[in-house]
PDB file of N, CA and C in Angstrom:
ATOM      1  N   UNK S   1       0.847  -1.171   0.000  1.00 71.00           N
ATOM      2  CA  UNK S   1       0.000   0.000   0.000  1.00 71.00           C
ATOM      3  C   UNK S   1       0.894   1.236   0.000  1.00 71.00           C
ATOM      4  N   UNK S   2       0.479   2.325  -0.840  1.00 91.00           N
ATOM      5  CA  UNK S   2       1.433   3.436  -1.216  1.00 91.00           C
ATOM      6  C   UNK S   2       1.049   4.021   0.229  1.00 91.00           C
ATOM      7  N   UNK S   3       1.851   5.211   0.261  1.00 93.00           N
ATOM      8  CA  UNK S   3       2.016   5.983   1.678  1.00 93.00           C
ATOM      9  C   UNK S   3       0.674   6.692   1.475  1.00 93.00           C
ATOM     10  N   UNK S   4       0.513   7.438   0.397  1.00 94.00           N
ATOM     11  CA  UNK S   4      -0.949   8.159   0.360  1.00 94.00           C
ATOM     12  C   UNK S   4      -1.910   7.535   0.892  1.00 94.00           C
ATOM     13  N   UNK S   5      -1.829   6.326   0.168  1.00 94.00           N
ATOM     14  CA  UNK S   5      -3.208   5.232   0.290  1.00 94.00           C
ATOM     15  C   UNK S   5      -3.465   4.981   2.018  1.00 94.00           C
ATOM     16  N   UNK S   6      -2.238   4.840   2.405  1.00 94.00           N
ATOM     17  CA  UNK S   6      -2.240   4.376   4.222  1.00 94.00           C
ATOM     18  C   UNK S   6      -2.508   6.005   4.791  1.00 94.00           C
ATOM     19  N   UNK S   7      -1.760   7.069   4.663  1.00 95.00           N
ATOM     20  CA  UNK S   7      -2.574   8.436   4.592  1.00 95.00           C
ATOM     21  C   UNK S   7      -3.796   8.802   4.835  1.00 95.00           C
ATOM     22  N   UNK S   8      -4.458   8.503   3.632  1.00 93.00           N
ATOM     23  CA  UNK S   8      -5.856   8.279   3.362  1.00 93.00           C
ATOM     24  C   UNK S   8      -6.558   7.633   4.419  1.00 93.00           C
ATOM     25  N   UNK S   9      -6.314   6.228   4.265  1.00 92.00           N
ATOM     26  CA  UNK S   9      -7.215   5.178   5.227  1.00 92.00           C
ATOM     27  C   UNK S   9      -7.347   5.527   6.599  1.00 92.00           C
ATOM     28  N   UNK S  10      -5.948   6.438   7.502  1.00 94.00           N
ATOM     29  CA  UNK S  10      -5.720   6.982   8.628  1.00 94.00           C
ATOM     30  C   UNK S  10      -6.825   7.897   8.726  1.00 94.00           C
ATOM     31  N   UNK S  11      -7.092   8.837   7.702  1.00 90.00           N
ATOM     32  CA  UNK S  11      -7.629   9.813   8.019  1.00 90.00           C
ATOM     33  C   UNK S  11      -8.528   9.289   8.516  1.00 90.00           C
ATOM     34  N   UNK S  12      -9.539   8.888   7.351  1.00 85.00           N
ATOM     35  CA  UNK S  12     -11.131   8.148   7.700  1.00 85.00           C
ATOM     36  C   UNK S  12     -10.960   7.525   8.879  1.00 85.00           C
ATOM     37  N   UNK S  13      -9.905   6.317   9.486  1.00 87.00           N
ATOM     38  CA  UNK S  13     -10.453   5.855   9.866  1.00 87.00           C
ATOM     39  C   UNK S  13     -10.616   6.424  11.264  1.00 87.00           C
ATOM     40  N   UNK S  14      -9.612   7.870  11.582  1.00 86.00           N
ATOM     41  CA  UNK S  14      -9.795   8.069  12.790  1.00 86.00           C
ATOM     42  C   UNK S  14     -11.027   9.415  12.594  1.00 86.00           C
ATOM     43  N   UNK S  15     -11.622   9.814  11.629  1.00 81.00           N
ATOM     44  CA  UNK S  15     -13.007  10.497  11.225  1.00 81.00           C
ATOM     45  C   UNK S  15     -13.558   9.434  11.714  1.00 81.00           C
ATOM     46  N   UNK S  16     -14.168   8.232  11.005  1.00 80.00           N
ATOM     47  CA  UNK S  16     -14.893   7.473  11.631  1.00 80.00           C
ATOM     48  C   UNK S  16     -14.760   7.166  13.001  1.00 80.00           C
ATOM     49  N   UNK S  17     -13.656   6.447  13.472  1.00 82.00           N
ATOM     50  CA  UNK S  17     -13.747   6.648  15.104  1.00 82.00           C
ATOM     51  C   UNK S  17     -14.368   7.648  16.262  1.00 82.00           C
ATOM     52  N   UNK S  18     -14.358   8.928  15.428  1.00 79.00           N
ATOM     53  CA  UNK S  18     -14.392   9.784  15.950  1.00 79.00           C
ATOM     54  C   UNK S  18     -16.088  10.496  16.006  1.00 79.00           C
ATOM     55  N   UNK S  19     -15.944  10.192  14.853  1.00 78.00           N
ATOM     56  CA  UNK S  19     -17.974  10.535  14.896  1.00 78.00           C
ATOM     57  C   UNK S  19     -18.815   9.298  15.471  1.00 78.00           C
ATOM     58  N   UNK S  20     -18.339   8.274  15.158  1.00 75.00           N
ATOM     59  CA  UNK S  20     -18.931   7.050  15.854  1.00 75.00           C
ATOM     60  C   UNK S  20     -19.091   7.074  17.201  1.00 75.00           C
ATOM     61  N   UNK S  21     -17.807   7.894  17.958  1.00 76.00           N
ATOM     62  CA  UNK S  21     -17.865   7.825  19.393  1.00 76.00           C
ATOM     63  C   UNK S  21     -18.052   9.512  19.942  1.00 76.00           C
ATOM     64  N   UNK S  22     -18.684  10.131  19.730  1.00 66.00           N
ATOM     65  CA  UNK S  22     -18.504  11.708  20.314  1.00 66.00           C
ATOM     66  C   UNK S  22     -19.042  11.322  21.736  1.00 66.00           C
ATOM     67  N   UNK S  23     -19.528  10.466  22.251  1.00 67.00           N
ATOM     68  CA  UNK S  23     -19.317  10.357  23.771  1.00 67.00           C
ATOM     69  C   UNK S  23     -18.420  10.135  24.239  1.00 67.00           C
ATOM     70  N   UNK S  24     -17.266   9.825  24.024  1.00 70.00           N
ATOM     71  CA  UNK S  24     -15.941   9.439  23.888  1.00 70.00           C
ATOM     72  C   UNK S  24     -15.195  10.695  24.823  1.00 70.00           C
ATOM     73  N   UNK S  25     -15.960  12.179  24.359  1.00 69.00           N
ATOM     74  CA  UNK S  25     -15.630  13.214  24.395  1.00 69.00           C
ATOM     75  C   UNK S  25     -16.709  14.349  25.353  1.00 69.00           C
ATOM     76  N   UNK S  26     -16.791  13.528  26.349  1.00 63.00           N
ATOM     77  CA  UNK S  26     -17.952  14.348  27.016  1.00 63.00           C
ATOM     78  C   UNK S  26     -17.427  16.172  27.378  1.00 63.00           C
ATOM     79  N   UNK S  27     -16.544  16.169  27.205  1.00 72.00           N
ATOM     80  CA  UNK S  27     -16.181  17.763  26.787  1.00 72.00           C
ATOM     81  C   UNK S  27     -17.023  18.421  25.338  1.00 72.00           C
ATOM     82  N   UNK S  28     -17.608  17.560  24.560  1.00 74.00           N
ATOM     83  CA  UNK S  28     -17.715  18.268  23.481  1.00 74.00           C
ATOM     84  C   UNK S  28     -19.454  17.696  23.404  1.00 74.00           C
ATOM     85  N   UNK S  29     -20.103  18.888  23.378  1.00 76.00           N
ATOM     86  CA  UNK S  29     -21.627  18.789  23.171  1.00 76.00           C
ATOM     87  C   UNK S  29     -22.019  19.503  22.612  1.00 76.00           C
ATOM     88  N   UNK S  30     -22.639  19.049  21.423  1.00 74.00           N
ATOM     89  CA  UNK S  30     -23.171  19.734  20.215  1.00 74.00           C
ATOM     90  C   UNK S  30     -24.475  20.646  20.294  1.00 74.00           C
ATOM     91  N   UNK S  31     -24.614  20.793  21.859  1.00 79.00           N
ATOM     92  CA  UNK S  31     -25.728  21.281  21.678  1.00 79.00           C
ATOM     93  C   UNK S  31     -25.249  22.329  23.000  1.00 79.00           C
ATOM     94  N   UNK S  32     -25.114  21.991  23.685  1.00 81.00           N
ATOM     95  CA  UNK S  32     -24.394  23.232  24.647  1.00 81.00           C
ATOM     96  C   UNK S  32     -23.823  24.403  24.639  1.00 81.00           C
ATOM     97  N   UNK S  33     -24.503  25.737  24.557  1.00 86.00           N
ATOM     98  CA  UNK S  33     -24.189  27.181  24.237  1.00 86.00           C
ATOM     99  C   UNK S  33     -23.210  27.331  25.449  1.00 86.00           C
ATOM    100  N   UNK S  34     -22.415  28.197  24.692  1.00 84.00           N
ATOM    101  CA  UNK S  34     -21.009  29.215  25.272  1.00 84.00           C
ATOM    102  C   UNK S  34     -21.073  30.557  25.587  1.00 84.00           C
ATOM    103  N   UNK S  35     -22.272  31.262  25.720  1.00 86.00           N
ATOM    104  CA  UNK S  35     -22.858  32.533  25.461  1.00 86.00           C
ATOM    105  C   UNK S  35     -21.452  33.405  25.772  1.00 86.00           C
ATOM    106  N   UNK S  36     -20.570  33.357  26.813  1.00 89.00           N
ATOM    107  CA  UNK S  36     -19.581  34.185  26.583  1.00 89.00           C
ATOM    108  C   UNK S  36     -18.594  34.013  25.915  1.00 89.00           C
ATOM    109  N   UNK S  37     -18.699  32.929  24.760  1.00 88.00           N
ATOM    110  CA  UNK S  37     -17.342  32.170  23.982  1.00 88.00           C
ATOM    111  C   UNK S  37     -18.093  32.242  22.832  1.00 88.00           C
ATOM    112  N   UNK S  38     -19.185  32.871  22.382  1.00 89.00           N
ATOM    113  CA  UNK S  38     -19.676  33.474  21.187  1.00 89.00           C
ATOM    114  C   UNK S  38     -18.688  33.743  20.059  1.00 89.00           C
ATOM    115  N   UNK S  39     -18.848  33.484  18.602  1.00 88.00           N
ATOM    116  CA  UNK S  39     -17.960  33.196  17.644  1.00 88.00           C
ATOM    117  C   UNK S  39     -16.482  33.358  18.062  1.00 88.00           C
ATOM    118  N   UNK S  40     -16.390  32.532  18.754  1.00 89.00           N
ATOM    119  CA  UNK S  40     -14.537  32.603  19.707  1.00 89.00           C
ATOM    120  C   UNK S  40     -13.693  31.847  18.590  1.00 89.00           C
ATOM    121  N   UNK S  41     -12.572  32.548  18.127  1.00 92.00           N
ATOM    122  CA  UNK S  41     -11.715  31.637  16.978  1.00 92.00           C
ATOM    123  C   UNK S  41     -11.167  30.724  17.736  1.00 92.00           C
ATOM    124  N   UNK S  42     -10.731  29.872  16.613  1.00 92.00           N
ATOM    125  CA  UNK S  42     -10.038  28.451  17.204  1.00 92.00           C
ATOM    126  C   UNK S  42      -9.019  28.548  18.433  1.00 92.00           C
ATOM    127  N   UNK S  43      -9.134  27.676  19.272  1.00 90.00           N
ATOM    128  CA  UNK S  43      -8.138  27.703  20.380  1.00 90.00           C
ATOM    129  C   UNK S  43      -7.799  26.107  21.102  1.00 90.00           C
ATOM    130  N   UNK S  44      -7.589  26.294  22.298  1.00 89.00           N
ATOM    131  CA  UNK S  44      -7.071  24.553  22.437  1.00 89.00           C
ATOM    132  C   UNK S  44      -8.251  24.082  23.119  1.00 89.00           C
ATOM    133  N   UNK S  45      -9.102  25.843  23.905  1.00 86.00           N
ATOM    134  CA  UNK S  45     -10.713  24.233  24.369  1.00 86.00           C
ATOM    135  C   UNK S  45     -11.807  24.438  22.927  1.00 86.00           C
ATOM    136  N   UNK S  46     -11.567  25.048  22.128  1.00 88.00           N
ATOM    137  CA  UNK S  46     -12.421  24.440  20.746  1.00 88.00           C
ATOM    138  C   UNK S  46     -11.690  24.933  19.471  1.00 88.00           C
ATOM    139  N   UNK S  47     -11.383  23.494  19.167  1.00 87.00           N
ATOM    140  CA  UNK S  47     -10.379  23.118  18.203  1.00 87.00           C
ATOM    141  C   UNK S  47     -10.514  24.374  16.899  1.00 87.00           C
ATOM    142  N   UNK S  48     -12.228  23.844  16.768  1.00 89.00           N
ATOM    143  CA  UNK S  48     -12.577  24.949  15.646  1.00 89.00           C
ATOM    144  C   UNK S  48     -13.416  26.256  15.677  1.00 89.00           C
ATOM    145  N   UNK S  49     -13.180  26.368  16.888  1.00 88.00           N
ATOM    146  CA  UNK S  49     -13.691  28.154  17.044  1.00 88.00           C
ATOM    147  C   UNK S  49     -15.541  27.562  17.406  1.00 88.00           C
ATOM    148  N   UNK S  50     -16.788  28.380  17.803  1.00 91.00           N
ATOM    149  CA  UNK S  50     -17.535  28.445  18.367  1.00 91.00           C
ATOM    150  C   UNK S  50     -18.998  29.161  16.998  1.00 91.00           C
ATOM    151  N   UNK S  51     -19.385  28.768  17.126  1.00 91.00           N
ATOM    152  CA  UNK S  51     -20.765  29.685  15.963  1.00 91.00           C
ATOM    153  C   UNK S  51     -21.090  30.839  16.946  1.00 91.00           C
ATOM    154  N   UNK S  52     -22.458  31.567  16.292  1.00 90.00           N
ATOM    155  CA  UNK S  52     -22.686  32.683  16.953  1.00 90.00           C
ATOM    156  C   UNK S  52     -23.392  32.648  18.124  1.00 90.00           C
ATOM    157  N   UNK S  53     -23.784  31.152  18.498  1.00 90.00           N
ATOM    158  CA  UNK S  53     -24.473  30.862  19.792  1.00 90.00           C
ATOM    159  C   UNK S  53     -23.362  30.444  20.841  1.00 90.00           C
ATOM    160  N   UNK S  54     -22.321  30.318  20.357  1.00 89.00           N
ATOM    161  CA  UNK S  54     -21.700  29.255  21.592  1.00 89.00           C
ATOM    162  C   UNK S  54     -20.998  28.223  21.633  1.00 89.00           C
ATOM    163  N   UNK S  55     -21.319  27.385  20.074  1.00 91.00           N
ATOM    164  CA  UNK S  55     -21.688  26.258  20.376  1.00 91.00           C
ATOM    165  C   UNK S  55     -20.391  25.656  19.454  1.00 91.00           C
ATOM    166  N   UNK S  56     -19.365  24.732  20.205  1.00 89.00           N
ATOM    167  CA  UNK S  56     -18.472  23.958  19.482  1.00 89.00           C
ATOM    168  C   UNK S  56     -18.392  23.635  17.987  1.00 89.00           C
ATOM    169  N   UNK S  57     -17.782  24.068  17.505  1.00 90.00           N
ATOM    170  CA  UNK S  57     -17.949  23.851  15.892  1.00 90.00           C
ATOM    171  C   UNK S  57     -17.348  22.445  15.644  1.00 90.00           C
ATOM    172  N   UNK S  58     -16.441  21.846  16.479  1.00 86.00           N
ATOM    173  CA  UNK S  58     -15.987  20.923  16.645  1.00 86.00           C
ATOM    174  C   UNK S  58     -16.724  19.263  16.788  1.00 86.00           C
ATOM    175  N   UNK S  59     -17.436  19.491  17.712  1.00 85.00           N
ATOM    176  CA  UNK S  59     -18.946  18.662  18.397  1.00 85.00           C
ATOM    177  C   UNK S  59     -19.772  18.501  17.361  1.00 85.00           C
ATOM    178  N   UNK S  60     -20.076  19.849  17.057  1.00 88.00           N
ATOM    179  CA  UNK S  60     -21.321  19.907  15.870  1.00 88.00           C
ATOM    180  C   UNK S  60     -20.441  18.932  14.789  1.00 88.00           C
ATOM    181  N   UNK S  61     -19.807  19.567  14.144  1.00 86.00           N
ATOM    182  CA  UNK S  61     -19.240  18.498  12.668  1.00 86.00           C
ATOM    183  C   UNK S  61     -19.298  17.538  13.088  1.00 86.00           C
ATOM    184  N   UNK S  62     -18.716  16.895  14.476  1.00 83.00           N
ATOM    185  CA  UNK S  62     -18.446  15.010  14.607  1.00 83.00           C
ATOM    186  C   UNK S  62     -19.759  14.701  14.723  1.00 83.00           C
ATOM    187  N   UNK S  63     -21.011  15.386  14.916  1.00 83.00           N
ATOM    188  CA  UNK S  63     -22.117  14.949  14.819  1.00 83.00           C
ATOM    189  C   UNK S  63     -22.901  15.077  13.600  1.00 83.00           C
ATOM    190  N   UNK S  64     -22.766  15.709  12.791  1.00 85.00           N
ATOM    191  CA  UNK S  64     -23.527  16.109  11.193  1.00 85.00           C
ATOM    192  C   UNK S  64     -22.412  14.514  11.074  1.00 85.00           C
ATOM    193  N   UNK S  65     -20.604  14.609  11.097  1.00 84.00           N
ATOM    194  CA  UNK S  65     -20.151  13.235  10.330  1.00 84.00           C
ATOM    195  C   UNK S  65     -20.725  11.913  10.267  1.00 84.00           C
ATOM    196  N   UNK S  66     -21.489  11.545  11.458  1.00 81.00           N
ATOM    197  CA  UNK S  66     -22.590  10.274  11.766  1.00 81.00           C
ATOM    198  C   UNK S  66     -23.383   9.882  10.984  1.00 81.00           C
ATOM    199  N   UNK S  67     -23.938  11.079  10.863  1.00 84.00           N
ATOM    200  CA  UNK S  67     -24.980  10.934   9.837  1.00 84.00           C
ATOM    201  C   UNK S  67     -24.668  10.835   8.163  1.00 84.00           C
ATOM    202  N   UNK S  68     -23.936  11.385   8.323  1.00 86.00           N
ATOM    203  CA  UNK S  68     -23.578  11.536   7.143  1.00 86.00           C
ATOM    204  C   UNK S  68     -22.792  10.318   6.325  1.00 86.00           C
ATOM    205  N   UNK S  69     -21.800   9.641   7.389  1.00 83.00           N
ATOM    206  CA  UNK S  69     -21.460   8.837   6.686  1.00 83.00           C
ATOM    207  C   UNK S  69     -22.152   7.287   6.627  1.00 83.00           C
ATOM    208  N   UNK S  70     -23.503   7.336   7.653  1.00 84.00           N
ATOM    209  CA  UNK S  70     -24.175   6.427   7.981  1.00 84.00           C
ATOM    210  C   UNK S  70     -25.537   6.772   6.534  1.00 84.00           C
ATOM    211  N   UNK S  71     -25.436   7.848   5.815  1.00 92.00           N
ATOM    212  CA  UNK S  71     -26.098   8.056   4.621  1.00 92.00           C
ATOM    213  C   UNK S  71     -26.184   7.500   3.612  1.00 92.00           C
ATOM    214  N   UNK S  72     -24.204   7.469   3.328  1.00 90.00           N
ATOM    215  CA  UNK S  72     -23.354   7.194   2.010  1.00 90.00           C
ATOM    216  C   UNK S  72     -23.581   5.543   2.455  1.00 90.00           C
ATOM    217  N   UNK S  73     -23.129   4.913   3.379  1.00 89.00           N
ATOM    218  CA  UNK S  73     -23.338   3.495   3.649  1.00 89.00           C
ATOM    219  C   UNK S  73     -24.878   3.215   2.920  1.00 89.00           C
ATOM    220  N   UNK S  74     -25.662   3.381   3.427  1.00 94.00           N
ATOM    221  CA  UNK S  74     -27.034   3.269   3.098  1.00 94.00           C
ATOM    222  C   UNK S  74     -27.172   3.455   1.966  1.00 94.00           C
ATOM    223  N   UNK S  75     -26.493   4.462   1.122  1.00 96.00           N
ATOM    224  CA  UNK S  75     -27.083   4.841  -0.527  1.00 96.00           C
ATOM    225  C   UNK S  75     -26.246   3.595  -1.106  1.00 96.00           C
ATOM    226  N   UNK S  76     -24.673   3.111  -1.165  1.00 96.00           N
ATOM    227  CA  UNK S  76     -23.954   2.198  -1.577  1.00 96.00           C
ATOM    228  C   UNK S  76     -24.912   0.866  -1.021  1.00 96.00           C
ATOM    229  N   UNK S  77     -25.050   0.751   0.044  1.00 97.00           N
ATOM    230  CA  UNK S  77     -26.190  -0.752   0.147  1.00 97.00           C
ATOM    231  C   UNK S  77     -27.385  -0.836  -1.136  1.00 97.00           C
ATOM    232  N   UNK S  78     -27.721   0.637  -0.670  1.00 97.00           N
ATOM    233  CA  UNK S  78     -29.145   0.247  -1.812  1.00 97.00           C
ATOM    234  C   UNK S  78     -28.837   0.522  -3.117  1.00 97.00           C
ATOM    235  N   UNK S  79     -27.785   0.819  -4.008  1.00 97.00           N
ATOM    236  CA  UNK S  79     -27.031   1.215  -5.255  1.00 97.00           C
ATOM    237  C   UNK S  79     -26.835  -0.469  -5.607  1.00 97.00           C
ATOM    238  N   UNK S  80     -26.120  -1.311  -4.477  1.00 97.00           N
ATOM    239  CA  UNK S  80     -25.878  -2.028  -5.385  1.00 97.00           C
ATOM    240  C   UNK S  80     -26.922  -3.818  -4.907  1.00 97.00           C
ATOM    241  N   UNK S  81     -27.243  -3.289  -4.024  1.00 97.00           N
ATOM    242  CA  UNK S  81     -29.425  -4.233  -4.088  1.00 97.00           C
ATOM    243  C   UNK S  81     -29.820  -4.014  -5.563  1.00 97.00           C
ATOM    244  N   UNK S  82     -30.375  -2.650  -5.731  1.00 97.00           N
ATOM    245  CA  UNK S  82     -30.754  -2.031  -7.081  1.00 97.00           C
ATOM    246  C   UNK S  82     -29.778  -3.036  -8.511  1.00 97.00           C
ATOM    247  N   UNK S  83     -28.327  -2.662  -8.713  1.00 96.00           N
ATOM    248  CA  UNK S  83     -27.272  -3.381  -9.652  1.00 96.00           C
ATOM    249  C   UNK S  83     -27.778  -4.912  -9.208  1.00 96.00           C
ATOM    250  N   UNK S  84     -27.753  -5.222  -8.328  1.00 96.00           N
ATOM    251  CA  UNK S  84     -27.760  -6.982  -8.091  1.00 96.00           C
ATOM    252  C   UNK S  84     -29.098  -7.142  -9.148  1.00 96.00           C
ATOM    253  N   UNK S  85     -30.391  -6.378  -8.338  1.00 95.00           N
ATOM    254  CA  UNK S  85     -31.750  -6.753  -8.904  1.00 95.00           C
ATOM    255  C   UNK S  85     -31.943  -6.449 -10.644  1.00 95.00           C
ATOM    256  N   UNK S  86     -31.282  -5.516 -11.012  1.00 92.00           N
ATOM    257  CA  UNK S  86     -31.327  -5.325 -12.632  1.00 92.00           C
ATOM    258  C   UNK S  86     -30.774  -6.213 -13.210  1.00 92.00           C
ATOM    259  N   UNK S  87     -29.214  -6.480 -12.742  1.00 91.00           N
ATOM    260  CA  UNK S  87     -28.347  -7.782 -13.823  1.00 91.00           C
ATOM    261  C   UNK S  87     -28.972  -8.876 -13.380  1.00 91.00           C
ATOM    262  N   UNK S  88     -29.640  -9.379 -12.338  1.00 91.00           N
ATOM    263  CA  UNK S  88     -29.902 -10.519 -11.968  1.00 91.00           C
ATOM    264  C   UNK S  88     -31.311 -11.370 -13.198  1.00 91.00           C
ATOM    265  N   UNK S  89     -31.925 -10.154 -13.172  1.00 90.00           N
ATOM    266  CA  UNK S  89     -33.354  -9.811 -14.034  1.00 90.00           C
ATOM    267  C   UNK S  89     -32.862  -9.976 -15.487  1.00 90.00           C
ATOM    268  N   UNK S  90     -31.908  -8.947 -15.848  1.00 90.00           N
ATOM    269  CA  UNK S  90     -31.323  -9.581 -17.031  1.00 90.00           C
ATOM    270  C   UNK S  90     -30.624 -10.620 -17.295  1.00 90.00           C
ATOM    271  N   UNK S  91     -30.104 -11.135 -16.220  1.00 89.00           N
ATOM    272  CA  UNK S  91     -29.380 -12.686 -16.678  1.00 89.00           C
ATOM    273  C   UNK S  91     -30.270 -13.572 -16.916  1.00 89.00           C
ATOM    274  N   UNK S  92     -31.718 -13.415 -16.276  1.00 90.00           N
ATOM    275  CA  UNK S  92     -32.315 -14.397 -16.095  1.00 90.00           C
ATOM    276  C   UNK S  92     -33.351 -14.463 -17.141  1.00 90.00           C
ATOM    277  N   UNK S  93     -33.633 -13.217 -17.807  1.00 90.00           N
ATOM    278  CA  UNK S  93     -34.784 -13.047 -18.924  1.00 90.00           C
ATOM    279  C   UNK S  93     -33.909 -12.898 -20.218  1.00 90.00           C
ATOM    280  N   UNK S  94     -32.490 -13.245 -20.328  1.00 82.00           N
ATOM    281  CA  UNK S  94     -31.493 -13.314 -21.702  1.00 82.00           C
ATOM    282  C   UNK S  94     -32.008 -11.756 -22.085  1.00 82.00           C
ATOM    283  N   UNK S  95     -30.916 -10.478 -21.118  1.00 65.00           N
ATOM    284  CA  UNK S  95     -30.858  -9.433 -21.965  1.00 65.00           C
ATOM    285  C   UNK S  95     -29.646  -9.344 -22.587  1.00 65.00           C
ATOM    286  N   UNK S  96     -29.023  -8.203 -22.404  1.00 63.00           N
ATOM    287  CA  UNK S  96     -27.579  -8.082 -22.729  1.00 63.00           C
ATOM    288  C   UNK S  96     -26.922  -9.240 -22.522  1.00 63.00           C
TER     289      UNK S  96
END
C-alpha cells in the first residue's frame, strides 16, 4: 500500500472513530451554548472556534459526520441491491 493510500485510510479511519464515538468526548456537546465564547476563533478548548451561539464547531461536525457517513453506507447498500436486482433480471430473462 502506497504511503498516500495508508494516509488516506488513517484519516477516515480516525473520522470514523471519531464521529462514531462523540461520547468518547464528554467535553464536546453539540448542543451546549457558550454565550460568553460566542464566535470565539479556534483555540485549544475548541479546536474549531464556536458559531454565533456558543456552540463547538468541533462537536457539531463530529455529529452532522454520523450521519452523514451512515447516509453514504445506506445509498452504496441500496445502489448495489438495485445493480444486483437489474443484472440478476437480465441474466435471467437473456438481456444483454
Amino acid at each position: 500500500m502506497s504511503m498516500r493510500k495508508a494516509t488516506a485510510a488513517a484519516v477516515l479511519g480516525t473520522i470514523l472513530a471519531a464521529s462514531l464515538c462523540p461520547t468518547l468526548f464528554p467535553r464536546l456537546s453539540y448542543s451546549q451554548q457558550n454565550r460568553e465564547h460566542a464566535s470565539a476563533r479556534p483555540s485549544l478548548r475548541f479546536p474549531l472556534g464556536t458559531d454565533d451561539l456558543g456552540r463547538d464547531r468541533l462537536a457539531r461536525l463530529l455529529h452532522a459526520s454520523r450521519i452523514s457517513l451512515l447516509l453514504a453506507a445506506t445509498a452504496a447498500a441500496g445502489t448495489m441491491a438495485l445493480a444486483f436486482l437489474a443484472g440478476g433480471a437480465e441474466g435471467y430473462f437473456g438481456g444483454w
